Amino acid sequence: METTEMVESARDVDQTARLALMQMVDDFSSLYYKKAEGENENSPFRFQGGKEAEGEGGTVVEFASTSHLGFDGSFPNLRINRVSYVLEKQADDQKYYRLVRMELPFADLSGEREETAVELADTVESLTLTYLNEDGETLSQWDSKAEETAGILPRLVHIRLQLAGEKSRVFATTVAIQSQEEEGGRK
């Protein structure tokens, strides 16, 4: 591979990582949480994450957020969306995953709504999220319905994204959770 091609390939990987991490940071920064008594397993406000996607695909994290991908120019956004990040196996190349952002609009309303999916990256080797609790402990999983983390959110989310290119590259960032909350709880 020529030097020019190597530089272009590295630039493309950098651009993909930058855009994917920027979207994830925006979603986590706009996280919305509503603590409810008797909240069921399918609550649209449930924060659930921690699947390490080293060897298998699936949902990595899901939560409610006021962030959205709409291009209608409406600001501020007053709707609450259910956002999920999913790793899907590549059909033609079993080595890599596609990172897909799923968005279900108006998650707090009943009725039929159309979920949208946007591919953020297509050469993902791994995506790992870790969570920091109030005591400074790092956890690999977080569930706002689980006994040890019931009704609370992590203080920080560390995102580690590994993308393939000319050679494998790791990109990482950390997001402080400053959620919009209702009915008490940390802000």
Coordinates of N, CA and C in Angstrom, one line a residue:
M1 N 0.8 -1.2 0.0 CA 0.0 0.0 0.0 C 0.9 1.2 0.0
E2 N 0.5 2.2 -0.8 CA 1.3 3.4 -1.0 C 1.1 4.3 0.3
T3 N 2.0 5.2 0.5 CA 1.9 6.2 1.6 C 0.6 7.0 1.5
T4 N 0.2 7.4 0.4 CA -1.0 8.2 0.2 C -2.2 7.4 0.6
E5 N -2.3 6.2 0.2 CA -3.4 5.3 0.5 C -3.4 5.0 2.0
M6 N -2.2 4.8 2.6 CA -2.2 4.6 4.1 C -2.7 5.8 4.8
V7 N -2.3 7.0 4.4 CA -2.8 8.2 5.1 C -4.3 8.3 5.0
E8 N -4.8 8.1 3.8 CA -6.2 8.2 3.5 C -7.0 7.2 4.3
S9 N -6.5 6.0 4.4 CA -7.1 4.9 5.2 C -7.2 5.3 6.7
A10 N -6.0 5.8 7.2 CA -6.0 6.2 8.6 C -6.9 7.4 8.9
R11 N -7.0 8.3 7.9 CA -7.9 9.5 8.1 C -9.3 9.0 8.1
D12 N -9.7 8.0 7.3 CA -11.1 7.5 7.2 C -11.4 6.8 8.6
V13 N -10.5 6.1 9.1 CA -10.7 5.4 10.4 C -10.9 6.5 11.5
D14 N -10.0 7.5 11.5 CA -10.1 8.6 12.5 C -11.4 9.3 12.4
Q15 N -11.9 9.6 11.2 CA -13.1 10.3 11.0 C -14.3 9.4 11.5
T16 N -14.3 8.2 11.2 CA -15.4 7.3 11.6 C -15.4 7.2 13.1
A17 N -14.3 7.1 13.8 CA -14.2 7.0 15.2 C -14.7 8.3 15.8
R18 N -14.2 9.4 15.3 CA -14.6 10.8 15.8 C -16.1 11.0 15.8
L19 N -16.7 10.6 14.6 CA -18.2 10.8 14.5 C -18.9 9.9 15.4
A20 N -18.5 8.6 15.5 CA -19.2 7.6 16.4 C -19.1 8.0 17.8
L21 N -17.9 8.4 18.3 CA -17.8 8.8 19.7 C -18.5 10.1 20.0
M22 N -18.5 11.0 19.0 CA -19.2 12.3 19.2 C -20.7 12.1 19.4
Q23 N -21.3 11.2 18.6 CA -22.7 10.8 18.7 C -23.0 10.2 20.1
M24 N -22.1 9.3 20.5 CA -22.3 8.6 21.8 C -22.2 9.6 22.9
V25 N -21.2 10.5 22.9 CA -21.1 11.5 23.9 C -22.3 12.4 24.0
D26 N -22.8 12.8 22.8 CA -24.0 13.6 22.8 C -25.2 12.9 23.4
D27 N -25.4 11.6 23.1 CA -26.5 10.8 23.6 C -26.3 10.7 25.1
F28 N -25.2 10.3 25.6 CA -25.0 10.2 27.1 C -25.1 11.5 27.8
S29 N -24.7 12.6 27.1 CA -24.8 14.0 27.7 C -26.2 14.4 27.8
S30 N -27.1 13.8 27.0 CA -28.5 14.2 27.0 C -29.4 13.1 27.7
L31 N -28.7 12.3 28.4 CA -29.4 11.2 29.1 C -30.6 11.7 29.9
Y32 N -31.7 11.0 29.9 CA -32.9 11.3 30.6 C -33.3 10.1 31.5
Y33 N -33.5 10.4 32.8 CA -33.9 9.3 33.7 C -35.1 9.7 34.5
K34 N -36.0 8.8 34.6 CA -37.2 9.0 35.5 C -37.4 7.8 36.4
K35 N -37.2 8.0 37.7 CA -37.3 6.9 38.6 C -38.8 6.8 39.0
A36 N -39.3 5.6 38.8 CA -40.7 5.3 39.1 C -40.8 4.1 40.0
E37 N -41.7 4.2 41.0 CA -42.0 3.1 41.8 C -42.6 2.0 41.0
G38 N -42.2 0.8 41.2 CA -42.7 -0.4 40.5 C -42.4 -0.4 39.0
E39 N -41.3 0.3 38.7 CA -40.9 0.4 37.3 C -40.7 -1.1 36.7
N40 N -41.3 -1.3 35.6 CA -41.1 -2.7 35.1 C -39.9 -2.9 34.2
E41 N -39.6 -4.1 33.8 CA -38.5 -4.4 33.0 C -38.4 -3.7 31.7
N42 N -39.6 -3.3 31.1 CA -39.6 -2.7 29.8 C -39.8 -1.2 29.9
S43 N -39.5 -0.6 31.0 CA -39.6 0.9 31.2 C -38.7 1.6 30.1
P44 N -39.3 2.6 29.5 CA -38.5 3.3 28.5 C -37.4 4.2 29.1
F45 N -37.4 4.3 30.5 CA -36.4 5.1 31.2 C -35.3 4.3 31.8
R46 N -35.4 3.0 31.6 CA -34.4 2.1 32.2 C -33.0 2.3 31.5
F47 N -32.0 2.4 32.3 CA -30.6 2.5 31.8 C -30.0 1.1 32.0
Q48 N -29.6 0.5 30.8 CA -29.1 -0.8 30.9 C -27.9 -1.0 29.9
G49 N -26.8 -1.4 30.4 CA -25.6 -1.5 29.6 C -24.6 -2.4 30.2
G50 N -23.6 -2.8 29.4 CA -22.5 -3.5 30.0 C -22.2 -4.8 29.2
K51 N -22.9 -5.1 28.2 CA -22.5 -6.2 27.4 C -21.2 -6.0 26.7
E52 N -20.2 -6.8 27.0 CA -18.9 -6.6 26.3 C -19.0 -7.3 25.0
A53 N -18.7 -6.6 24.0 CA -18.9 -7.2 22.6 C -17.6 -7.6 22.0
E54 N -16.9 -8.4 22.7 CA -15.6 -8.9 22.1 C -15.9 -10.1 21.1
G55 N -16.8 -11.0 21.5 CA -16.9 -12.1 20.6 C -18.3 -12.3 20.1
E56 N -19.2 -11.4 20.4 CA -20.6 -11.6 19.9 C -21.2 -10.2 19.8
G57 N -22.2 -10.1 18.9 CA -22.9 -8.9 18.7 C -24.1 -8.7 19.7
G58 N -24.9 -7.7 19.4 CA -26.1 -7.5 20.2 C -26.1 -6.1 20.8
T59 N -27.1 -5.8 21.7 CA -27.2 -4.5 22.3 C -26.1 -4.3 23.3
V60 N -25.4 -3.2 23.2 CA -24.3 -2.9 24.1 C -24.8 -2.0 25.2
V61 N -25.7 -1.0 24.9 CA -26.2 -0.1 25.9 C -27.5 0.4 25.4
E62 N -28.5 0.7 26.3 CA -29.7 1.4 25.9 C -30.2 2.2 27.1
F63 N -30.8 3.4 26.7 CA -31.2 4.4 27.7 C -32.1 5.4 27.0
A64 N -32.8 6.2 27.9 CA -33.6 7.3 27.3 C -32.7 8.6 27.2
S65 N -33.0 9.3 26.1 CA -32.1 10.5 25.9 C -33.0 11.6 25.2
T66 N -32.7 12.8 25.4 CA -33.4 13.9 24.7 C -32.6 14.2 23.4
S67 N -31.5 13.5 23.1 CA -30.8 13.7 21.9 C -31.5 13.0 20.8
H68 N -31.4 13.5 19.6 CA -32.1 12.8 18.4 C -31.3 13.1 17.2
L69 N -31.6 12.3 16.1 CA -30.9 12.5 14.9 C -31.8 13.3 13.9
G70 N -32.8 13.8 14.3 CA -33.7 14.6 13.4 C -33.0 15.8 12.8
F71 N -33.4 16.0 11.6 CA -32.8 17.1 10.8 C -33.8 18.2 10.6
D72 N -34.8 18.3 11.4 CA -35.9 19.2 11.2 C -35.6 20.6 11.8
G73 N -34.4 20.8 12.4 CA -34.0 22.1 12.9 C -34.8 22.5 14.2
S74 N -35.6 21.6 14.8 CA -36.3 22.0 16.0 C -35.3 22.0 17.2
F75 N -35.4 23.1 17.9 CA -34.5 23.2 19.1 C -35.3 24.1 20.1
P76 N -35.3 23.8 21.4 CA -34.8 22.6 21.9 C -35.6 21.4 21.6
N77 N -35.1 20.2 21.7 CA -35.8 19.0 21.5 C -36.6 18.6 22.8
L78 N -37.9 18.5 22.7 CA -38.7 18.2 23.8 C -39.2 16.8 23.9
R79 N -38.7 15.9 23.0 CA -39.1 14.6 23.0 C -38.0 13.7 23.7
I80 N -38.5 12.6 24.2 CA -37.6 11.6 24.9 C -37.5 10.4 24.0
N81 N -36.3 10.0 23.6 CA -36.1 8.9 22.7 C -35.4 7.7 23.5
R82 N -35.8 6.5 23.1 CA -35.1 5.3 23.6 C -33.9 5.1 22.6
V83 N -32.7 5.2 23.1 CA -31.5 5.1 22.3 C -30.8 3.8 22.6
S84 N -30.4 3.0 21.6 CA -29.7 1.8 21.8 C -28.5 1.8 20.9
Y85 N -27.4 1.2 21.4 CA -26.2 1.0 20.5 C -26.1 -0.5 20.4
V86 N -26.1 -0.9 19.1 CA -26.1 -2.4 18.8 C -24.9 -2.7 17.9
L87 N -24.3 -3.8 18.2 CA -23.2 -4.4 17.3 C -23.8 -5.5 16.5
E88 N -23.7 -5.4 15.2 CA -24.3 -6.4 14.3 C -23.1 -7.0 13.5
K89 N -23.1 -8.3 13.4 CA -22.1 -9.0 12.6 C -22.2 -8.6 11.2
Q90 N -21.0 -8.4 10.5 CA -21.0 -8.1 9.1 C -21.4 -9.4 8.4
A91 N -22.3 -9.3 7.4 CA -22.7 -10.5 6.6 C -21.6 -11.1 5.8
D92 N -20.8 -10.2 5.2 CA -19.7 -10.7 4.3 C -18.4 -11.0 5.0
D93 N -18.2 -10.4 6.2 CA -16.9 -10.5 6.9 C -17.2 -10.8 8.4
Q94 N -17.1 -12.0 8.8 CA -17.4 -12.4 10.2 C -16.4 -11.8 11.2
K95 N -15.4 -11.1 10.7 CA -14.4 -10.6 11.6 C -14.8 -9.3 12.2
Y96 N -15.6 -8.5 11.5 CA -16.0 -7.2 12.0 C -17.4 -7.0 12.3
Y97 N -17.8 -6.0 13.0 CA -19.1 -5.6 13.3 C -19.5 -4.3 12.7
R98 N -20.8 -4.0 12.7 CA -21.3 -2.7 12.3 C -21.8 -2.2 13.7
L99 N -21.5 -0.9 13.9 CA -22.0 -0.2 15.1 C -23.2 0.6 14.6
V100 N -24.4 0.2 15.2 CA -25.7 0.8 14.7 C -26.3 1.5 15.9
R101 N -26.8 2.8 15.7 CA -27.5 3.5 16.7 C -29.0 3.4 16.4
M102 N -29.7 2.9 17.3 CA -31.2 2.7 17.1 C -31.9 3.8 18.0
E103 N -32.9 4.4 17.4 CA -33.7 5.4 18.1 C -35.2 5.2 18.0
L104 N -35.8 5.1 19.1 CA -37.3 5.0 19.1 C -37.8 6.3 19.7
P105 N -38.5 7.1 18.8 CA -38.9 8.4 19.3 C -40.1 8.3 20.3
F106 N -40.2 9.4 21.1 CA -41.3 9.5 22.0 C -41.4 8.2 22.9
A107 N -40.4 7.8 23.5 CA -40.3 6.5 24.2 C -41.3 6.5 25.4
D108 N -41.7 7.7 25.9 CA -42.6 7.8 27.0 C -44.0 7.7 26.6
L109 N -44.4 7.6 25.3 CA -45.8 7.5 24.9 C -46.1 6.2 24.4
S110 N -47.3 5.7 24.6 CA -47.7 4.4 24.0 C -48.1 4.6 22.6
G111 N -48.3 3.5 21.9 CA -48.7 3.5 20.5 C -47.5 3.1 19.6
E112 N -47.9 2.9 18.3 CA -46.9 2.5 17.3 C -46.0 3.7 16.9
R113 N -44.7 3.5 16.9 CA -43.7 4.5 16.5 C -42.7 3.7 15.7
E114 N -42.1 4.4 14.7 CA -41.1 3.8 13.9 C -39.7 4.0 14.4
E115 N -39.0 3.0 14.6 CA -37.6 3.0 15.1 C -36.7 3.3 13.9
T116 N -35.7 4.2 14.1 CA -34.7 4.4 13.0 C -33.4 3.9 13.4
A117 N -32.6 3.5 12.4 CA -31.3 2.9 12.6 C -30.3 3.6 11.7
V118 N -29.2 4.0 12.3 CA -28.1 4.7 11.6 C -26.8 3.9 11.9
E119 N -26.1 3.6 10.8 CA -24.8 2.9 11.0 C -23.8 4.0 11.3
L120 N -23.0 3.8 12.4 CA -22.0 4.8 12.7 C -20.6 4.3 12.3
A121 N -20.4 3.0 12.3 CA -19.1 2.4 11.9 C -19.3 1.0 11.3
D122 N -18.4 0.6 10.4 CA -18.6 -0.7 9.8 C -17.4 -1.7 9.9
T123 N -16.4 -1.2 10.6 CA -15.2 -2.1 10.8 C -14.9 -2.1 12.3
V124 N -15.9 -2.4 13.1 CA -15.7 -2.4 14.6 C -15.1 -3.8 15.0
E125 N -14.0 -3.8 15.7 CA -13.5 -5.0 16.3 C -14.1 -5.2 17.7
S126 N -14.2 -4.2 18.4 CA -14.9 -4.3 19.7 C -15.4 -2.9 20.2
L127 N -16.4 -3.0 21.1 CA -16.9 -1.8 21.7 C -17.1 -2.2 23.2
T128 N -16.4 -1.5 24.1 CA -16.6 -1.8 25.5 C -16.9 -0.6 26.3
L129 N -17.9 -0.7 27.1 CA -18.3 0.4 28.0 C -18.0 0.0 29.4
T130 N -17.5 0.9 30.2 CA -17.3 0.6 31.7 C -18.0 1.8 32.4
Y131 N -18.4 1.6 33.6 CA -19.2 2.5 34.4 C -18.5 2.8 35.7
L132 N -18.5 4.0 36.1 CA -17.9 4.4 37.4 C -19.1 4.8 38.3
N133 N -19.2 4.1 39.5 CA -20.2 4.4 40.4 C -19.8 5.6 41.4
E134 N -20.7 5.9 42.3 CA -20.5 7.0 43.3 C -19.3 6.7 44.2
D135 N -19.0 5.5 44.4 CA -17.8 5.1 45.3 C -16.5 5.0 44.5
G136 N -16.5 5.3 43.3 CA -15.3 5.3 42.5 C -15.0 3.9 41.9
E137 N -15.9 2.9 42.1 CA -15.6 1.6 41.6 C -16.0 1.5 40.1
T138 N -15.2 0.8 39.3 CA -15.5 0.6 37.9 C -16.3 -0.7 37.8
L139 N -17.4 -0.6 37.1 CA -18.2 -1.8 36.8 C -18.3 -2.0 35.3
S140 N -18.4 -3.3 35.0 CA -18.6 -3.6 33.5 C -20.0 -3.7 33.1
Q141 N -21.0 -3.7 34.0 CA -22.4 -3.7 33.7 C -23.1 -2.7 34.6
W142 N -24.2 -2.2 34.1 CA -25.0 -1.2 34.8 C -26.5 -1.4 34.4
D143 N -27.3 -1.5 35.4 CA -28.8 -1.7 35.2 C -29.5 -0.9 36.3
S144 N -30.3 0.1 35.9 CA -31.0 0.9 36.9 C -32.1 0.1 37.6
K145 N -32.3 -1.2 37.2 CA -33.3 -2.1 37.8 C -32.6 -3.1 38.7
A146 N -31.3 -3.3 38.6 CA -30.5 -4.3 39.4 C -30.4 -3.8 40.8
E147 N -30.4 -4.8 41.7 CA -30.3 -4.5 43.2 C -29.2 -3.5 43.5
E148 N -28.0 -3.8 43.1 CA -26.8 -2.9 43.5 C -26.8 -1.6 42.8
T149 N -27.5 -1.4 41.7 CA -27.5 0.0 41.1 C -28.9 0.5 40.9
A150 N -29.9 0.0 41.6 CA -31.3 0.3 41.4 C -31.5 1.8 41.6
G151 N -32.2 2.4 40.6 CA -32.6 3.8 40.8 C -31.5 4.8 40.6
I152 N -30.3 4.4 40.4 CA -29.2 5.4 40.2 C -28.5 5.2 38.9
L153 N -27.8 6.2 38.5 CA -27.0 6.2 37.2 C -25.5 6.3 37.5
P154 N -24.7 5.8 36.6 CA -23.3 5.9 36.8 C -22.8 7.3 36.8
R155 N -21.7 7.6 37.4 CA -21.1 9.0 37.4 C -20.4 9.2 36.1
L156 N -19.7 8.2 35.6 CA -19.0 8.3 34.4 C -19.2 7.1 33.5
V157 N -19.1 7.3 32.2 CA -19.1 6.1 31.3 C -17.9 6.2 30.5
H158 N -17.1 5.2 30.5 CA -15.8 5.1 29.7 C -16.1 4.3 28.4
I159 N -15.9 4.9 27.3 CA -16.2 4.2 26.0 C -14.8 3.9 25.3
R160 N -14.7 2.6 24.9 CA -13.5 2.1 24.2 C -14.0 1.5 22.9
L161 N -13.6 2.1 21.8 CA -14.0 1.6 20.5 C -12.7 1.2 19.7
Q162 N -12.7 0.0 19.3 CA -11.6 -0.5 18.5 C -12.0 -0.8 17.0
L163 N -11.3 0.0 16.1 CA -11.7 -0.1 14.7 C -10.5 -0.7 13.9
A164 N -10.9 -1.4 12.9 CA -9.9 -2.0 12.0 C -9.6 -1.0 10.9
G165 N -8.4 -1.0 10.4 CA -7.9 -0.2 9.3 C -6.7 -0.9 8.8
E166 N -5.7 -0.1 8.4 CA -4.4 -0.7 8.0 C -3.9 -1.6 9.1
K167 N -4.1 -1.0 10.3 CA -3.8 -1.8 11.5 C -4.9 -1.4 12.5
S168 N -5.2 -2.2 13.5 CA -6.2 -2.0 14.5 C -5.9 -0.8 15.3
R169 N -6.9 0.1 15.6 CA -6.7 1.3 16.4 C -7.8 1.4 17.4
V170 N -7.4 1.8 18.6 CA -8.3 2.0 19.7 C -8.5 3.5 20.0
F171 N -9.8 3.8 20.1 CA -10.2 5.2 20.4 C -11.0 5.1 21.7
A172 N -10.8 6.1 22.6 CA -11.5 6.1 23.9 C -11.9 7.5 24.3
T173 N -12.9 7.5 25.1 CA -13.3 8.8 25.7 C -14.1 8.5 27.0
T174 N -14.3 9.5 27.8 CA -15.1 9.3 29.1 C -16.1 10.4 29.1
V175 N -17.3 10.0 29.5 CA -18.4 11.0 29.6 C -18.9 11.1 31.0
A176 N -19.1 12.3 31.6 CA -19.7 12.5 32.9 C -21.2 12.5 32.7
I177 N -21.9 11.8 33.5 CA -23.4 11.7 33.4 C -24.0 12.8 34.2
Q178 N -24.6 13.7 33.5 CA -25.4 14.8 34.1 C -26.8 14.7 33.6
S179 N -27.5 13.8 34.1 CA -28.8 13.5 33.5 C -29.9 14.5 33.9
Q180 N -30.9 14.5 33.0 CA -32.1 15.2 33.3 C -33.0 14.2 34.0
E181 N -33.4 14.5 35.3 CA -34.1 13.5 36.0 C -35.4 14.1 36.6
E182 N -36.3 13.2 36.8 CA -37.6 13.6 37.4 C -37.7 12.8 38.7
E183 N -38.6 13.3 39.6 CA -38.9 12.6 40.9 C -37.7 12.3 41.7
G184 N -36.9 13.4 42.0 CA -35.7 13.2 42.8 C -34.5 12.6 42.1
G185 N -33.5 12.2 42.9 CA -32.4 11.6 42.3 C -31.3 12.6 42.0
R186 N -30.1 12.1 41.6 CA -29.0 12.9 41.3 C -29.1 13.6 40.0
K187 N -28.7 14.9 39.9 CA -28.7 15.6 38.7 C -27.3 15.9 38.3

